[in-house]
Amino acid sequence: MALRWQARLSIAAILFMCTEDTLSLNDGMEKLERHPGQGRPRQQMIDHSIGIKTKPEPTFDFNQPTNVTALIGKTAYLTCRVRHLGNKTVSWVRLRDIHILTTGAYTYTIPTATILGGPELYVGAGSTINLTCAIQFSSEPPAYIFWYYDGNVLSYDSPRGGVSVITEKGTDVTTSWLLIQTAQPSDSGEYSCKPSNANTASIRVHVVNGERPEAMQTGTAGPILSSSCLLVSLIILYISSV
């Protein structure tokens, strides 16, 4: 009797569990009509989702490195691996200012202005101050570029004279040159370049008499190599070509 009672209890428990499972799947159940010759109606679970494959949701692979170190001026590689991406897109966001960098295959950049040779520049008295402002990462050239001296817009027809600006607009880089002839100590101060579509770039210029600091501008358009440096470069080039 004990064995039979335990068996009946087990069967009752199984039936109760099946009943609960059946109640939780009411949306996927369908009652069939009573079959002839049977005293009870026959029920059958019909899963309406049969034949419909559900796509898994995208998940991130958290095994990728979260701390990346790179050298200044070199390329830093950030890896993001997503499983089951499907028709979704991945966006990179800079948390510092919530700036969207990329979305899918599209890259978004902010135009930037940079004055070459900054942030400090020393110029000998009597020479020409030659400041170069480069505007990069712009979808189109800026509509205008203003130059400022100590917060005031530089005027080309000021009594000081000798002030000129040359601007060259390009598809990738727009360059603006500020030229101030016959620099004097009174021309020392902060010079700023402000394009219409980018940030303001600034540089502090010091016009000195007699002294020649290492950062002093020579007034030439480009860097000058000494004869010894040029000779070493030629020797290295010759050795590498042998």
Short mmCIF file of C-alpha atoms in Angstrom, two decimals:
data_model
loop_
_atom_site.label_atom_id
_atom_site.label_comp_id
_atom_site.label_asym_id
_atom_site.label_seq_id
_atom_site.Cartn_x
_atom_site.Cartn_y
_atom_site.Cartn_z
CA MET A 1 0.00 0.00 0.00
CA ALA A 2 2.80 2.42 0.86
CA LEU A 3 4.46 1.91 -2.51
CA ARG A 4 1.20 2.34 -4.40
CA TRP A 5 0.33 5.54 -2.48
CA GLN A 6 3.73 7.00 -3.19
CA ALA A 7 3.36 6.17 -6.85
CA ARG A 8 -0.04 7.82 -7.03
CA LEU A 9 1.33 10.89 -5.24
CA SER A 10 4.17 11.15 -7.73
CA ILE A 11 1.80 10.89 -10.67
CA ALA A 12 -0.48 13.53 -9.14
CA ALA A 13 2.47 15.86 -8.65
CA ILE A 14 3.56 15.41 -12.26
CA LEU A 15 0.02 16.10 -13.47
CA PHE A 16 -0.11 19.24 -11.34
CA MET A 17 3.19 20.46 -12.76
CA CYS A 18 2.01 19.80 -16.28
CA THR A 19 -1.20 21.67 -15.56
CA GLU A 20 0.74 24.72 -14.38
CA ASP A 21 2.93 24.60 -17.47
CA THR A 22 -0.15 24.36 -19.62
CA LEU A 23 -1.71 27.41 -17.97
CA SER A 24 1.39 29.46 -18.58
CA LEU A 25 1.25 28.64 -22.28
CA ASN A 26 -2.36 29.55 -22.95
CA ASP A 27 -1.33 31.68 -25.92
CA GLY A 28 0.30 28.67 -27.53
CA MET A 29 -2.49 26.15 -26.82
CA GLU A 30 -5.41 25.08 -28.92
CA LYS A 31 -8.27 22.77 -27.98
CA LEU A 32 -9.18 20.10 -30.50
CA GLU A 33 -12.71 18.89 -31.07
CA ARG A 34 -13.94 15.75 -29.32
CA HIS A 35 -13.04 12.61 -31.23
CA PRO A 36 -15.83 10.08 -31.77
CA GLY A 37 -15.76 7.14 -29.42
CA GLN A 38 -13.87 8.97 -26.70
CA GLY A 39 -15.41 10.12 -23.47
CA ARG A 40 -13.08 13.07 -23.01
CA PRO A 41 -12.13 15.87 -25.31
CA ARG A 42 -8.57 15.61 -26.51
CA GLN A 43 -6.19 18.51 -25.98
CA GLN A 44 -2.95 19.07 -27.76
CA MET A 45 -0.30 21.77 -27.32
CA ILE A 46 0.29 23.56 -30.56
CA ASP A 47 3.17 25.98 -30.57
CA HIS A 48 2.30 28.66 -33.07
CA SER A 49 5.94 29.74 -33.12
CA ILE A 50 7.01 26.49 -34.80
CA GLY A 51 8.92 27.36 -37.95
CA ILE A 52 9.66 30.91 -36.78
CA LYS A 53 13.27 31.28 -35.73
CA THR A 54 13.83 34.02 -33.18
CA LYS A 55 17.03 36.00 -33.71
CA PRO A 56 19.27 36.36 -30.66
CA GLU A 57 19.77 39.84 -29.27
CA PRO A 58 23.16 41.55 -29.77
CA THR A 59 25.58 41.04 -26.89
CA PHE A 60 28.94 42.64 -26.15
CA ASP A 61 32.10 40.63 -25.73
CA PHE A 62 33.39 41.93 -22.40
CA ASN A 63 36.66 40.02 -22.77
CA GLN A 64 38.07 42.89 -24.86
CA PRO A 65 40.65 45.17 -23.18
CA THR A 66 39.15 48.23 -21.48
CA ASN A 67 42.43 50.08 -20.87
CA VAL A 68 44.40 51.02 -23.99
CA THR A 69 47.76 52.83 -23.94
CA ALA A 70 49.19 54.53 -27.03
CA LEU A 71 52.05 56.89 -27.85
CA ILE A 72 51.33 60.54 -28.58
CA GLY A 73 50.98 61.05 -32.31
CA LYS A 74 50.49 57.35 -33.00
CA THR A 75 47.31 55.40 -33.74
CA ALA A 76 45.33 53.93 -30.85
CA TYR A 77 43.24 50.86 -31.66
CA LEU A 78 40.03 50.40 -29.67
CA THR A 79 38.31 47.05 -30.14
CA CYS A 80 34.58 46.47 -29.73
CA ARG A 81 33.23 43.01 -30.52
CA VAL A 82 29.48 42.44 -30.72
CA ARG A 83 27.88 39.05 -31.21
CA HIS A 84 24.66 38.65 -33.21
CA LEU A 85 24.72 42.24 -34.45
CA GLY A 86 22.14 41.54 -37.15
CA ASN A 87 20.75 44.71 -38.68
CA LYS A 88 21.84 46.87 -35.75
CA THR A 89 24.63 49.45 -35.87
CA VAL A 90 27.48 50.18 -33.48
CA SER A 91 28.23 53.76 -32.39
CA TRP A 92 31.33 55.08 -30.66
CA VAL A 93 30.66 57.91 -28.20
CA ARG A 94 33.21 60.04 -26.36
CA LEU A 95 31.92 60.26 -22.81
CA ARG A 96 33.79 63.46 -21.99
CA ASP A 97 31.39 65.58 -24.04
CA ILE A 98 28.90 62.93 -25.29
CA HIS A 99 30.23 63.41 -28.81
CA ILE A 100 29.31 60.75 -31.38
CA LEU A 101 32.50 59.74 -33.17
CA THR A 102 31.22 57.01 -35.49
CA THR A 103 27.94 55.32 -36.34
CA GLY A 104 28.21 52.19 -38.42
CA ALA A 105 30.53 52.95 -41.32
CA TYR A 106 30.18 56.73 -40.94
CA THR A 107 32.70 58.88 -39.07
CA TYR A 108 31.84 62.24 -37.53
CA THR A 109 34.59 64.78 -36.87
CA ILE A 110 34.70 68.29 -35.45
CA PRO A 111 36.68 70.90 -37.42
CA THR A 112 39.76 72.01 -35.51
CA ALA A 113 42.05 75.00 -35.89
CA THR A 114 45.74 74.88 -34.95
CA ILE A 115 48.43 77.56 -35.07
CA LEU A 116 51.75 75.97 -35.93
CA GLY A 117 54.69 76.54 -33.63
CA GLY A 118 52.65 77.27 -30.50
CA PRO A 119 51.98 77.85 -27.73
CA GLU A 120 54.97 80.25 -27.38
CA LEU A 121 56.86 81.90 -30.22
CA TYR A 122 59.86 84.24 -30.03
CA VAL A 123 60.56 86.65 -32.88
CA GLY A 124 63.52 88.96 -33.33
CA ALA A 125 62.77 92.67 -33.50
CA GLY A 126 62.66 93.97 -37.06
CA SER A 127 61.78 90.60 -38.58
CA THR A 128 58.41 89.43 -39.92
CA ILE A 129 55.89 87.66 -37.70
CA ASN A 130 54.60 84.75 -39.77
CA LEU A 131 51.74 82.82 -38.13
CA THR A 132 50.15 79.82 -39.83
CA CYS A 133 46.65 78.64 -38.89
CA ALA A 134 45.53 75.25 -40.26
CA ILE A 135 41.86 74.20 -40.22
CA GLN A 136 41.31 70.44 -40.55
CA PHE A 137 38.49 67.88 -40.43
CA SER A 138 35.96 70.21 -42.01
CA SER A 139 33.37 69.04 -44.55
CA GLU A 140 33.78 72.37 -46.33
CA PRO A 141 36.17 75.33 -46.05
CA PRO A 142 35.23 77.97 -43.47
CA ALA A 143 33.25 80.93 -44.77
CA TYR A 144 35.67 83.33 -43.08
CA ILE A 145 38.72 83.38 -40.77
CA PHE A 146 39.31 86.24 -38.33
CA TRP A 147 42.64 87.02 -36.67
CA TYR A 148 42.70 88.61 -33.22
CA TYR A 149 45.41 90.41 -31.27
CA ASP A 150 44.86 90.45 -27.49
CA GLY A 151 41.14 89.86 -28.03
CA ASN A 152 40.64 92.54 -30.70
CA VAL A 153 40.09 91.91 -34.40
CA LEU A 154 43.19 92.76 -36.41
CA SER A 155 42.58 95.54 -38.89
CA TYR A 156 44.55 95.57 -42.12
CA ASP A 157 44.23 99.36 -42.47
CA SER A 158 45.33 100.19 -38.92
CA PRO A 159 47.86 103.01 -38.39
CA ARG A 160 50.46 100.38 -37.56
CA GLY A 161 50.43 99.08 -41.14
CA GLY A 162 52.33 96.10 -42.51
CA VAL A 163 49.58 93.61 -41.61
CA SER A 164 48.37 91.15 -44.25
CA VAL A 165 46.50 87.84 -44.34
CA ILE A 166 46.73 85.13 -46.99
CA THR A 167 44.14 82.34 -47.00
CA GLU A 168 44.25 79.18 -49.07
CA LYS A 169 41.09 77.06 -49.02
CA GLY A 170 41.38 73.33 -49.74
CA THR A 171 39.18 70.25 -49.60
CA ASP A 172 41.10 68.70 -46.70
CA VAL A 173 42.97 71.60 -45.08
CA THR A 174 42.39 75.34 -45.15
CA THR A 175 45.43 77.45 -44.28
CA SER A 176 45.56 81.11 -43.25
CA TRP A 177 48.80 83.05 -42.84
CA LEU A 178 49.09 86.23 -40.78
CA LEU A 179 52.08 88.41 -41.75
CA ILE A 180 53.22 91.37 -39.66
CA GLN A 181 56.15 93.25 -41.14
CA THR A 182 58.95 94.82 -39.08
CA ALA A 183 57.95 93.37 -35.72
CA GLN A 184 58.47 95.54 -32.66
CA PRO A 185 58.31 94.68 -28.92
CA SER A 186 54.92 96.43 -28.87
CA ASP A 187 53.64 93.65 -31.17
CA SER A 188 54.14 91.07 -28.43
CA GLY A 189 50.95 89.48 -27.13
CA GLU A 190 48.38 86.79 -27.84
CA TYR A 191 47.33 86.15 -31.43
CA SER A 192 44.25 84.06 -32.18
CA CYS A 193 42.81 82.46 -35.29
CA LYS A 194 38.99 82.06 -35.34
CA PRO A 195 37.40 80.24 -38.32
CA SER A 196 33.65 80.36 -38.85
CA ASN A 197 33.24 76.61 -38.32
CA ALA A 198 35.94 75.65 -35.80
CA ASN A 199 37.39 76.42 -32.42
CA THR A 200 39.70 79.33 -31.67
CA ALA A 201 43.44 78.64 -31.79
CA SER A 202 45.86 80.95 -29.97
CA ILE A 203 49.59 81.55 -29.69
CA ARG A 204 51.64 83.97 -27.59
CA VAL A 205 54.28 85.91 -29.50
CA HIS A 206 57.32 87.53 -27.88
CA VAL A 207 59.29 90.10 -29.88
CA VAL A 208 62.77 90.38 -28.38
CA ASN A 209 65.81 92.57 -29.05
CA GLY A 210 69.20 91.01 -29.66
CA GLU A 211 68.57 87.63 -28.00
CA ARG A 212 67.96 84.49 -30.05
CA PRO A 213 66.11 81.86 -28.00
CA GLU A 214 65.79 78.35 -29.39
CA ALA A 215 62.12 78.90 -30.22
CA MET A 216 62.82 82.16 -32.11
CA GLN A 217 61.26 82.41 -35.55
CA THR A 218 63.79 83.09 -38.29
CA GLY A 219 61.30 84.72 -40.66
CA THR A 220 61.69 82.02 -43.30
CA ALA A 221 58.80 79.98 -44.64
CA GLY A 222 60.13 76.67 -43.50
CA PRO A 223 62.70 75.07 -41.20
CA ILE A 224 66.38 75.43 -42.05
CA LEU A 225 68.71 72.46 -41.76
CA SER A 226 72.29 73.13 -40.80
CA SER A 227 75.01 71.77 -43.08
CA SER A 228 76.03 69.15 -40.52
CA CYS A 229 72.44 67.88 -40.16
CA LEU A 230 72.08 67.82 -43.95
CA LEU A 231 75.34 65.89 -44.32
CA VAL A 232 74.24 63.30 -41.76
CA SER A 233 70.91 62.94 -43.56
CA LEU A 234 72.67 62.35 -46.88
CA ILE A 235 74.99 59.75 -45.32
CA ILE A 236 72.05 57.89 -43.77
CA LEU A 237 70.19 58.02 -47.10
CA TYR A 238 73.24 56.68 -48.93
CA ILE A 239 73.73 53.83 -46.45
CA SER A 240 70.07 52.86 -46.63
CA SER A 241 70.16 52.77 -50.43
CA VAL A 242 73.26 50.53 -50.63
#
